[in-house]
mmCIF file of C-alpha atoms in Angstrom:
data_model
loop_
_atom_site.group_PDB
_atom_site.id
_atom_site.type_symbol
_atom_site.label_atom_id
_atom_site.label_comp_id
_atom_site.label_asym_id
_atom_site.label_seq_id
_atom_site.Cartn_x
_atom_site.Cartn_y
_atom_site.Cartn_z
ATOM 1 C CA MET A 809 -6.302 -70.555 46.991
ATOM 2 C CA GLN A 810 -7.499 -67.012 46.146
ATOM 3 C CA GLN A 811 -4.746 -64.418 45.685
ATOM 4 C CA PRO A 812 -4.890 -61.238 47.755
ATOM 5 C CA SER A 813 -6.345 -58.228 45.902
ATOM 6 C CA ILE A 814 -3.791 -55.730 47.267
ATOM 7 C CA PRO A 815 -1.404 -55.914 44.244
ATOM 8 C CA LEU A 816 -4.345 -55.269 41.873
ATOM 9 C CA ILE A 817 -5.429 -52.301 43.957
ATOM 10 C CA ALA A 818 -1.870 -50.969 43.994
ATOM 11 C CA HIS A 819 -1.594 -51.424 40.203
ATOM 12 C CA SER A 820 -4.914 -49.630 39.669
ATOM 13 C CA SER A 821 -3.767 -46.798 41.930
ATOM 14 C CA ARG A 822 -0.507 -46.395 40.003
ATOM 15 C CA TRP A 823 -2.434 -46.406 36.689
ATOM 16 C CA ARG A 824 -4.741 -43.654 37.925
ATOM 17 C CA ARG A 825 -1.795 -41.557 39.132
ATOM 18 C CA GLY A 826 -0.133 -41.950 35.732
ATOM 19 C CA LEU A 827 -3.344 -40.972 33.958
ATOM 20 C CA TYR A 828 -3.695 -37.876 36.147
ATOM 21 C CA GLN A 829 -0.115 -36.900 35.329
ATOM 22 C CA ILE A 830 -0.761 -37.266 31.592
ATOM 23 C CA ILE A 831 -3.959 -35.207 31.824
ATOM 24 C CA SER A 832 -2.145 -32.535 33.842
ATOM 25 C CA MET A 833 0.628 -32.346 31.259
ATOM 26 C CA VAL A 834 -1.880 -32.051 28.402
ATOM 27 C CA LEU A 835 -3.788 -29.314 30.223
ATOM 28 C CA MET A 836 -0.571 -27.477 31.022
ATOM 29 C CA GLY A 837 0.517 -27.699 27.384
ATOM 30 C CA THR A 838 -2.867 -26.424 26.245
ATOM 31 C CA ALA A 839 -2.653 -23.540 28.693
ATOM 32 C CA LEU A 840 0.817 -22.660 27.453
ATOM 33 C CA THR A 841 -0.380 -22.786 23.843
ATOM 34 C CA VAL A 842 -3.352 -20.539 24.608
ATOM 35 C CA SER A 843 -1.094 -18.158 26.515
ATOM 36 C CA SER A 844 1.299 -18.066 23.563
ATOM 37 C CA VAL A 845 -1.508 -17.315 21.100
ATOM 38 C CA GLN A 846 -2.883 -14.622 23.393
ATOM 39 C CA ALA A 847 0.577 -13.119 23.714
ATOM 40 C CA ASN A 848 0.932 -13.021 19.916
ATOM 41 C CA ASP A 849 -2.507 -11.401 19.578
ATOM 42 C CA ALA A 850 -1.815 -8.872 22.321
ATOM 43 C CA ALA A 851 -0.676 -5.432 21.231
ATOM 44 C CA PRO A 852 3.118 -5.112 21.509
ATOM 45 C CA GLN A 853 4.562 -2.645 23.984
ATOM 46 C CA ASP A 854 7.386 -0.138 23.573
ATOM 47 C CA ALA A 855 10.234 -0.175 26.063
ATOM 48 C CA GLN A 856 10.399 3.575 25.475
ATOM 49 C CA LYS A 857 8.126 5.809 23.392
ATOM 50 C CA PRO A 858 9.512 7.857 20.482
ATOM 51 C CA THR A 859 9.440 11.631 20.754
ATOM 52 C CA GLU A 860 8.266 11.974 17.157
ATOM 53 C CA ILE A 861 7.164 10.010 14.105
ATOM 54 C CA ARG A 862 8.687 11.342 10.883
ATOM 55 C CA ILE A 863 6.423 10.628 7.913
ATOM 56 C CA GLY A 864 7.368 11.164 4.263
ATOM 57 C CA LEU A 865 5.042 11.228 1.257
ATOM 58 C CA PRO A 866 5.106 12.253 -2.411
ATOM 59 C CA ASP A 867 3.093 15.425 -2.960
ATOM 60 C CA GLN A 868 0.366 14.910 -5.585
ATOM 61 C CA SER A 869 -1.358 18.244 -5.019
ATOM 62 C CA ALA A 870 -2.328 20.586 -7.828
ATOM 63 C CA GLY A 871 -2.347 23.530 -5.423
ATOM 64 C CA SER A 872 -0.454 25.011 -2.505
ATOM 65 C CA LYS A 873 -1.557 22.511 0.157
ATOM 66 C CA PRO A 874 0.235 19.133 0.222
ATOM 67 C CA PHE A 875 -1.830 16.095 -0.725
ATOM 68 C CA ILE A 876 -1.761 12.334 -0.997
ATOM 69 C CA ARG A 877 -4.751 10.038 -1.124
ATOM 70 C CA GLY A 878 -5.511 6.877 0.837
ATOM 71 C CA PRO A 879 -5.564 6.072 4.573
ATOM 72 C CA LEU A 880 -2.346 7.953 5.328
ATOM 73 C CA GLY A 881 -3.474 10.962 3.314
ATOM 74 C CA LEU A 882 -6.804 10.957 5.147
ATOM 75 C CA ALA A 883 -4.916 10.811 8.446
ATOM 76 C CA HIS A 884 -3.054 13.961 7.398
ATOM 77 C CA ILE A 885 -6.185 15.834 6.332
ATOM 78 C CA ARG A 886 -8.116 14.954 9.497
ATOM 79 C CA GLN A 887 -5.106 15.021 11.852
ATOM 80 C CA ARG A 888 -5.896 11.525 13.055
ATOM 81 C CA LEU A 889 -2.320 10.694 13.995
ATOM 82 C CA GLU A 890 -1.935 13.921 15.953
ATOM 83 C CA LYS A 891 -5.070 13.057 17.922
ATOM 84 C CA GLU A 892 -3.752 9.554 18.554
ATOM 85 C CA PHE A 893 -0.176 10.331 19.550
ATOM 86 C CA GLU A 894 0.178 13.895 20.816
ATOM 87 C CA PRO A 895 -1.575 13.091 24.143
ATOM 88 C CA GLN A 896 1.299 10.606 24.632
ATOM 89 C CA GLY A 897 3.887 13.315 23.986
ATOM 90 C CA ILE A 898 4.686 12.039 20.473
ATOM 91 C CA LYS A 899 4.955 14.672 17.737
ATOM 92 C CA ILE A 900 3.904 13.912 14.150
ATOM 93 C CA GLN A 901 6.218 15.416 11.548
ATOM 94 C CA TRP A 902 4.881 15.410 7.964
ATOM 95 C CA SER A 903 7.208 15.892 4.991
ATOM 96 C CA PHE A 904 5.739 16.105 1.477
ATOM 97 C CA PHE A 905 8.127 15.829 -1.455
ATOM 98 C CA LYS A 906 7.524 17.400 -4.859
ATOM 99 C CA GLY A 907 10.320 15.130 -6.072
ATOM 100 C CA ALA A 908 7.972 12.189 -5.419
ATOM 101 C CA GLY A 909 9.347 8.701 -4.762
ATOM 102 C CA PRO A 910 13.034 9.345 -5.540
ATOM 103 C CA ALA A 911 13.094 12.260 -3.091
ATOM 104 C CA VAL A 912 11.377 10.181 -0.401
ATOM 105 C CA ASN A 913 13.939 7.407 -0.885
ATOM 106 C CA GLU A 914 16.782 9.915 -0.552
ATOM 107 C CA ALA A 915 15.356 11.125 2.760
ATOM 108 C CA LEU A 916 15.029 7.507 3.911
ATOM 109 C CA ALA A 917 18.644 6.847 2.974
ATOM 110 C CA ASN A 918 19.662 9.870 5.055
ATOM 111 C CA LYS A 919 17.700 8.452 8.009
ATOM 112 C CA GLN A 920 15.357 11.447 8.058
ATOM 113 C CA LEU A 921 12.108 9.423 7.948
ATOM 114 C CA ASP A 922 10.482 6.601 9.904
ATOM 115 C CA VAL A 923 7.288 5.911 7.940
ATOM 116 C CA VAL A 924 6.579 6.577 4.258
ATOM 117 C CA TYR A 925 3.931 6.070 1.615
ATOM 118 C CA LEU A 926 5.256 5.106 -1.815
ATOM 119 C CA GLY A 927 4.061 3.716 -5.110
ATOM 120 C CA ASP A 928 5.312 0.284 -6.049
ATOM 121 C CA LEU A 929 8.336 1.236 -8.174
ATOM 122 C CA ALA A 930 9.852 3.793 -5.798
ATOM 123 C CA ALA A 931 9.364 1.430 -2.866
ATOM 124 C CA ILE A 932 10.994 -1.410 -4.819
ATOM 125 C CA ILE A 933 13.963 0.707 -5.919
ATOM 126 C CA GLY A 934 14.553 1.753 -2.323
ATOM 127 C CA ARG A 935 14.410 -1.781 -0.972
ATOM 128 C CA ALA A 936 16.611 -3.155 -3.765
ATOM 129 C CA GLY A 937 19.086 -0.369 -3.055
ATOM 130 C CA GLY A 938 19.458 -1.464 0.547
ATOM 131 C CA LEU A 939 16.900 0.639 2.399
ATOM 132 C CA PRO A 940 15.755 -1.501 5.375
ATOM 133 C CA THR A 941 12.003 -1.012 4.965
ATOM 134 C CA ARG A 942 9.067 -3.321 5.678
ATOM 135 C CA VAL A 943 5.582 -3.212 4.167
ATOM 136 C CA LEU A 944 2.970 -2.563 6.858
ATOM 137 C CA VAL A 945 -0.215 -1.684 4.956
ATOM 138 C CA GLY A 946 -1.261 -2.175 1.351
ATOM 139 C CA SER A 947 -2.936 0.217 -1.074
ATOM 140 C CA ARG A 948 -4.182 -0.911 -4.455
ATOM 141 C CA GLY A 949 -6.045 -0.289 -7.669
ATOM 142 C CA SER A 950 -4.993 3.292 -8.415
ATOM 143 C CA ASN A 951 -5.925 4.274 -11.954
ATOM 144 C CA SER A 952 -3.593 5.792 -14.538
ATOM 145 C CA TYR A 953 -4.726 7.696 -17.628
ATOM 146 C CA LEU A 954 -3.432 8.081 -21.161
ATOM 147 C CA ALA A 955 -4.106 11.675 -22.247
ATOM 148 C CA ALA A 956 -3.299 12.733 -25.815
ATOM 149 C CA THR A 957 -3.624 15.715 -28.120
ATOM 150 C CA PRO A 958 -6.187 15.393 -30.936
ATOM 151 C CA GLU A 959 -3.435 16.152 -33.461
ATOM 152 C CA SER A 960 -1.437 13.096 -32.358
ATOM 153 C CA GLY A 961 -3.980 10.701 -33.810
ATOM 154 C CA ILE A 962 -3.665 8.516 -30.705
ATOM 155 C CA GLN A 963 -6.921 6.624 -30.193
ATOM 156 C CA ARG A 964 -5.594 3.486 -28.497
ATOM 157 C CA ILE A 965 -2.405 2.286 -26.821
ATOM 158 C CA GLU A 966 -1.171 0.690 -30.061
ATOM 159 C CA ASP A 967 -1.022 4.169 -31.620
ATOM 160 C CA LEU A 968 1.787 5.214 -29.263
ATOM 161 C CA ARG A 969 4.462 3.745 -31.536
ATOM 162 C CA GLY A 970 6.942 6.490 -32.420
ATOM 163 C CA LYS A 971 5.105 9.126 -30.346
ATOM 164 C CA ARG A 972 6.488 11.449 -27.655
ATOM 165 C CA ILE A 973 5.067 10.330 -24.292
ATOM 166 C CA ALA A 974 5.671 12.133 -20.993
ATOM 167 C CA VAL A 975 6.055 9.750 -18.035
ATOM 168 C CA TYR A 976 7.354 10.590 -14.560
ATOM 169 C CA LYS A 977 10.201 8.092 -14.291
ATOM 170 C CA GLY A 978 11.144 6.603 -10.951
ATOM 171 C CA THR A 979 7.506 6.636 -9.847
ATOM 172 C CA ALA A 980 4.764 4.030 -10.027
ATOM 173 C CA ASP A 981 3.633 5.633 -13.308
ATOM 174 C CA GLN A 982 6.702 4.222 -15.036
ATOM 175 C CA LEU A 983 5.841 0.600 -14.254
ATOM 176 C CA SER A 984 2.154 1.173 -14.949
ATOM 177 C CA PHE A 985 3.019 2.602 -18.375
ATOM 178 C CA GLU A 986 5.375 -0.289 -19.107
ATOM 179 C CA ARG A 987 2.613 -2.766 -18.287
ATOM 180 C CA ALA A 988 0.149 -0.921 -20.511
ATOM 181 C CA ILE A 989 2.324 -0.836 -23.626
ATOM 182 C CA LYS A 990 3.506 -4.404 -23.101
ATOM 183 C CA SER A 991 -0.135 -5.545 -23.091
ATOM 184 C CA VAL A 992 -0.299 -4.573 -26.789
ATOM 185 C CA GLY A 993 3.149 -5.844 -27.727
ATOM 186 C CA LEU A 994 5.090 -2.577 -27.444
ATOM 187 C CA SER A 995 8.173 -1.712 -25.399
ATOM 188 C CA GLU A 996 9.849 1.565 -24.422
ATOM 189 C CA ARG A 997 12.076 1.212 -27.487
ATOM 190 C CA ASP A 998 8.973 1.627 -29.651
ATOM 191 C CA VAL A 999 8.027 5.011 -28.154
ATOM 192 C CA ARG A 1000 9.853 8.225 -27.235
ATOM 193 C CA VAL A 1001 9.529 8.465 -23.453
ATOM 194 C CA ILE A 1002 10.252 11.895 -21.985
ATOM 195 C CA ASN A 1003 10.828 12.106 -18.239
ATOM 196 C CA LEU A 1004 8.648 14.919 -16.848
ATOM 197 C CA ASP A 1005 7.097 15.331 -13.424
ATOM 198 C CA TRP A 1006 3.319 15.535 -13.105
ATOM 199 C CA THR A 1007 3.058 19.321 -13.360
ATOM 200 C CA ALA A 1008 5.556 19.650 -16.201
ATOM 201 C CA GLY A 1009 3.939 16.792 -18.093
ATOM 202 C CA LYS A 1010 0.520 18.448 -18.047
ATOM 203 C CA ALA A 1011 2.003 21.766 -19.139
ATOM 204 C CA ALA A 1012 3.888 20.110 -22.001
ATOM 205 C CA LEU A 1013 0.747 18.323 -23.167
ATOM 206 C CA ALA A 1014 -1.368 21.474 -23.016
ATOM 207 C CA ALA A 1015 1.315 23.284 -25.039
ATOM 208 C CA LYS A 1016 1.476 20.304 -27.431
ATOM 209 C CA ARG A 1017 5.200 19.811 -26.872
ATOM 210 C CA VAL A 1018 4.477 16.113 -26.321
ATOM 211 C CA ASP A 1019 1.899 13.876 -27.971
ATOM 212 C CA ALA A 1020 0.624 12.219 -24.817
ATOM 213 C CA VAL A 1021 1.047 11.885 -21.063
ATOM 214 C CA TRP A 1022 0.621 8.829 -18.853
ATOM 215 C CA GLY A 1023 -0.355 9.889 -15.342
ATOM 216 C CA GLY A 1024 -2.952 10.363 -12.636
ATOM 217 C CA VAL A 1025 -6.444 11.707 -12.193
ATOM 218 C CA SER A 1026 -5.473 15.371 -12.581
ATOM 219 C CA LEU A 1027 -5.092 14.749 -16.336
ATOM 220 C CA LEU A 1028 -8.879 14.719 -16.578
ATOM 221 C CA ALA A 1029 -8.838 18.502 -16.131
ATOM 222 C CA LEU A 1030 -7.156 18.884 -19.520
ATOM 223 C CA ARG A 1031 -10.281 17.771 -21.354
ATOM 224 C CA LYS A 1032 -11.490 21.376 -21.147
ATOM 225 C CA GLN A 1033 -8.473 22.289 -23.277
ATOM 226 C CA GLY A 1034 -9.370 19.741 -25.925
ATOM 227 C CA ILE A 1035 -7.120 16.945 -24.665
ATOM 228 C CA ASN A 1036 -8.458 13.420 -25.180
ATOM 229 C CA ILE A 1037 -8.483 10.737 -22.485
ATOM 230 C CA VAL A 1038 -7.697 7.671 -24.578
ATOM 231 C CA THR A 1039 -7.791 4.851 -22.029
ATOM 232 C CA THR A 1040 -6.970 3.905 -18.438
ATOM 233 C CA SER A 1041 -4.942 1.233 -16.704
ATOM 234 C CA ARG A 1042 -8.126 0.025 -14.997
ATOM 235 C CA ALA A 1043 -9.572 -0.824 -18.416
ATOM 236 C CA LEU A 1044 -6.760 -3.366 -18.742
ATOM 237 C CA GLY A 1045 -7.678 -5.127 -15.469
ATOM 238 C CA TRP A 1046 -6.767 -4.741 -11.801
ATOM 239 C CA ALA A 1047 -3.369 -6.350 -12.397
ATOM 240 C CA ASN A 1048 -2.438 -3.343 -14.567
ATOM 241 C CA THR A 1049 -3.334 -0.733 -11.962
ATOM 242 C CA THR A 1050 -0.855 0.904 -9.604
ATOM 243 C CA GLN A 1051 -0.250 -0.468 -6.129
ATOM 244 C CA ALA A 1052 1.284 1.422 -3.226
ATOM 245 C CA VAL A 1053 2.454 0.640 0.292
ATOM 246 C CA VAL A 1054 2.935 2.179 3.704
ATOM 247 C CA LEU A 1055 6.472 1.348 4.798
ATOM 248 C CA ALA A 1056 8.349 1.713 8.051
ATOM 249 C CA THR A 1057 12.041 1.299 8.665
ATOM 250 C CA GLN A 1058 13.058 -1.918 10.379
ATOM 251 C CA ASP A 1059 14.780 0.121 13.081
ATOM 252 C CA PHE A 1060 11.565 2.003 13.893
ATOM 253 C CA ILE A 1061 9.537 -1.228 14.034
ATOM 254 C CA ASP A 1062 12.093 -2.946 16.270
ATOM 255 C CA ARG A 1063 12.383 -0.010 18.668
ATOM 256 C CA TYR A 1064 8.716 0.963 18.748
ATOM 257 C CA PRO A 1065 6.474 -2.039 17.986
ATOM 258 C CA GLY A 1066 3.666 -0.634 20.128
ATOM 259 C CA THR A 1067 3.733 2.712 18.350
ATOM 260 C CA THR A 1068 3.845 0.901 15.009
ATOM 261 C CA GLN A 1069 0.726 -1.030 15.993
ATOM 262 C CA GLN A 1070 -1.083 2.152 17.026
ATOM 263 C CA LEU A 1071 -0.237 3.778 13.708
ATOM 264 C CA VAL A 1072 -1.484 0.770 11.731
ATOM 265 C CA ASN A 1073 -4.671 0.724 13.823
ATOM 266 C CA VAL A 1074 -5.412 4.295 12.720
ATOM 267 C CA LEU A 1075 -4.737 3.446 9.080
ATOM 268 C CA VAL A 1076 -7.021 0.402 9.211
ATOM 269 C CA ASP A 1077 -9.768 2.575 10.717
ATOM 270 C CA ASN A 1078 -9.273 5.049 7.877
ATOM 271 C CA ALA A 1079 -9.346 2.264 5.288
ATOM 272 C CA GLN A 1080 -12.669 1.076 6.684
ATOM 273 C CA TRP A 1081 -14.073 4.611 6.501
ATOM 274 C CA ILE A 1082 -12.870 5.075 2.913
ATOM 275 C CA GLY A 1083 -14.312 1.709 1.912
ATOM 276 C CA ASP A 1084 -17.828 2.648 3.033
ATOM 277 C CA ALA A 1085 -19.649 3.961 -0.047
ATOM 278 C CA GLN A 1086 -21.762 6.237 2.160
ATOM 279 C CA HIS A 1087 -18.619 8.267 2.864
ATOM 280 C CA LEU A 1088 -17.660 8.659 -0.800
ATOM 281 C CA PRO A 1089 -19.146 12.178 -1.230
ATOM 282 C CA GLU A 1090 -17.371 13.410 1.909
ATOM 283 C CA TYR A 1091 -14.121 11.679 1.000
ATOM 284 C CA THR A 1092 -14.000 13.139 -2.515
ATOM 285 C CA ALA A 1093 -14.814 16.580 -1.079
ATOM 286 C CA LEU A 1094 -11.967 16.286 1.441
ATOM 287 C CA MET A 1095 -9.502 15.247 -1.257
ATOM 288 C CA SER A 1096 -10.627 18.028 -3.579
ATOM 289 C CA GLY A 1097 -10.314 20.670 -0.875
ATOM 290 C CA GLN A 1098 -6.809 19.528 0.012
ATOM 291 C CA SER A 1099 -5.490 18.899 -3.506
ATOM 292 C CA GLN A 1100 -7.252 21.627 -5.503
ATOM 293 C CA ILE A 1101 -8.226 18.897 -7.966
ATOM 294 C CA PRO A 1102 -11.942 19.257 -8.837
ATOM 295 C CA GLN A 1103 -14.197 16.935 -6.850
ATOM 296 C CA THR A 1104 -15.891 15.773 -10.050
ATOM 297 C CA MET A 1105 -12.649 14.094 -11.114
ATOM 298 C CA PHE A 1106 -12.413 12.048 -7.934
ATOM 299 C CA GLN A 1107 -16.106 11.210 -8.305
ATOM 300 C CA GLU A 1108 -15.457 10.013 -11.842
ATOM 301 C CA GLU A 1109 -12.493 7.913 -10.770
ATOM 302 C CA LEU A 1110 -13.828 6.303 -7.581
ATOM 303 C CA LYS A 1111 -16.770 3.945 -8.015
ATOM 304 C CA ALA A 1112 -18.742 2.507 -5.107
ATOM 305 C CA GLU A 1113 -18.503 -1.014 -6.517
ATOM 306 C CA ASP A 1114 -14.685 -0.835 -6.561
ATOM 307 C CA LEU A 1115 -14.233 0.422 -3.002
ATOM 308 C CA PRO A 1116 -14.157 -3.023 -1.312
ATOM 309 C CA PHE A 1117 -11.122 -3.902 -3.433
ATOM 310 C CA GLN A 1118 -9.375 -0.533 -3.519
ATOM 311 C CA SER A 1119 -9.721 0.220 0.195
ATOM 312 C CA SER A 1120 -8.338 -3.101 1.442
ATOM 313 C CA PRO A 1121 -5.285 -2.731 3.705
ATOM 314 C CA ARG A 1122 -4.554 -6.462 3.549
ATOM 315 C CA LEU A 1123 -1.202 -7.855 2.477
ATOM 316 C CA ASP A 1124 -2.946 -10.541 0.445
ATOM 317 C CA PRO A 1125 -2.018 -12.684 -2.608
ATOM 318 C CA PHE A 1126 -3.022 -9.894 -5.008
ATOM 319 C CA LEU A 1127 -0.655 -7.367 -3.468
ATOM 320 C CA LEU A 1128 2.080 -9.978 -3.097
ATOM 321 C CA SER A 1129 1.782 -11.096 -6.728
ATOM 322 C CA SER A 1130 1.613 -7.541 -8.069
ATOM 323 C CA LEU A 1131 4.669 -6.372 -6.138
ATOM 324 C CA GLN A 1132 6.657 -9.490 -7.029
ATOM 325 C CA ASN A 1133 5.764 -8.939 -10.691
ATOM 326 C CA SER A 1134 6.839 -5.303 -10.386
ATOM 327 C CA ILE A 1135 10.138 -6.386 -8.836
ATOM 328 C CA GLU A 1136 10.803 -8.688 -11.795
ATOM 329 C CA ARG A 1137 9.821 -5.965 -14.296
ATOM 330 C CA ALA A 1138 12.056 -3.424 -12.591
ATOM 331 C CA LYS A 1139 14.981 -5.841 -12.848
ATOM 332 C CA ALA A 1140 14.252 -6.580 -16.520
ATOM 333 C CA ALA A 1141 14.138 -2.842 -17.254
ATOM 334 C CA GLY A 1142 17.504 -2.294 -15.556
ATOM 335 C CA LEU A 1143 15.979 -0.169 -12.793
ATOM 336 C CA ILE A 1144 17.329 -2.434 -10.042
ATOM 337 C CA ARG A 1145 20.323 -4.770 -10.018
ATOM 338 C CA ASN A 1146 18.901 -7.633 -8.010
ATOM 339 C CA THR A 1147 15.452 -9.018 -7.328
ATOM 340 C CA PHE A 1148 14.171 -9.909 -3.880
ATOM 341 C CA SER A 1149 11.228 -11.698 -2.303
ATOM 342 C CA ALA A 1150 8.129 -9.580 -1.764
ATOM 343 C CA SER A 1151 6.927 -12.010 0.903
ATOM 344 C CA ASP A 1152 10.106 -11.386 2.928
ATOM 345 C CA TRP A 1153 9.444 -7.668 2.570
ATOM 346 C CA PHE A 1154 5.951 -7.939 4.056
ATOM 347 C CA ASP A 1155 5.357 -7.589 7.792
ATOM 348 C CA GLY A 1156 1.668 -8.382 8.048
ATOM 349 C CA GLN A 1157 1.466 -8.941 11.799
ATOM 350 C CA PHE A 1158 0.337 -5.382 12.513
ATOM 351 C CA THR A 1159 -2.484 -5.292 9.966
ATOM 352 C CA ASP A 1160 -3.615 -8.794 10.945
ATOM 353 C CA ARG A 1161 -3.666 -7.810 14.607
ATOM 354 C CA ALA A 1162 -5.606 -4.612 13.859
ATOM 355 C CA LEU A 1163 -8.213 -6.457 11.780
ATOM 356 C CA LYS A 1164 -8.737 -9.038 14.512
ATOM 357 C CA ALA A 1165 -8.846 -6.539 17.383
ATOM 358 C CA LYS A 1166 -11.371 -4.366 15.552
ATOM 359 C CA GLY A 1167 -13.520 -7.259 14.339
ATOM 360 C CA LEU A 1168 -12.811 -6.356 10.702
ATOM 361 C CA GLU A 1169 -11.476 -9.676 9.439
ATOM 362 C CA ALA A 1170 -14.611 -10.167 7.321
ATOM 363 C CA ASN A 1171 -14.735 -6.550 6.158
ATOM 364 C CA TRP A 1172 -12.398 -7.155 3.201
ATOM 365 C CA ALA A 1173 -12.116 -10.240 1.057
ATOM 366 C CA VAL A 1174 -8.799 -11.856 0.279
ATOM 367 C CA TYR A 1175 -8.007 -11.284 -3.409
ATOM 368 C CA ASP A 1176 -6.032 -13.551 -5.728
ATOM 369 C CA ALA A 1177 -3.371 -12.449 -8.199
ATOM 370 C CA ASN A 1178 -5.999 -11.365 -10.740
ATOM 371 C CA GLY A 1179 -7.994 -9.314 -8.244
ATOM 372 C CA ASN A 1180 -10.747 -11.874 -7.750
ATOM 373 C CA ALA A 1181 -12.183 -12.371 -4.263
ATOM 374 C CA VAL A 1182 -11.368 -15.869 -3.020
ATOM 375 C CA LYS A 1183 -12.745 -15.670 0.532
#
């Protein structure tokens, strides 16, 4: 006798209800995941806006007007941050320090600054000393120069043995110099390093009180006085150049994540502008006018083919590797007591968010530890 079909119908109905429940749960989970991703991509908001942003930078000017290069320096010259924040009632306070990195770190320790731009060594010394900073934006590939008197007989880095070399200690120049001499098997014990700031170092070299100076682009001006430019850090490869970072205090980031994002957005815009070779004549003119360093020197230093690398704001493997290497070198040289993880120091969410929001993710390659583009 044929069995009734009702139980089969009931079973089929229960199966369909179960399937619908599973599908609903999957869709709900997908929606939650999408919402979470969108929330992470969305610009953070401040519970309360700051009344001011206190920015500290080393002053690399050769004249009376303060100067620093890069996206933050361009923001100062063109008043980009004032235009961004003053309509919101937020004042921008710029502080330039002739004492360079050590002076900036002292102001950070005294809680007088929120955002700073520092070369690798000064930033590392501050972090290792307990300053609660985070890396927001990278800067890379800055060249250093070895300038020497003709009488010194210095024609290559190997000739520095036993010579008097002026280096501004506590700044990125110190690590850059250490890398350069180590590349030819020398150490600081093999040379007579004299700690002079940038201005004093140039004066001492011109007066022939030292045999050589290791420093920045302004040394090129001494060629008119018969000083020789022997070599550069760039000639030794990107890994031997100087890196720098834009830092913010953890307290500022935690209290004002939205303001932090706005600031990084401006810096990423500036990095894009600097990285466009069509802007190179205008950029070098702006830097020259602000710094009183001849434009021809910036033109000699900055090459169109290097801009994609040098202008990148990314916190990529190159910057990570270089800073970690600098941390280890600083420890080996006795400049810091303890090492720390560069990756834990990085806070790349703001740069990543800016690149995505502005459609600039493909504008800069990701570079490996040797400075080679990998994607």
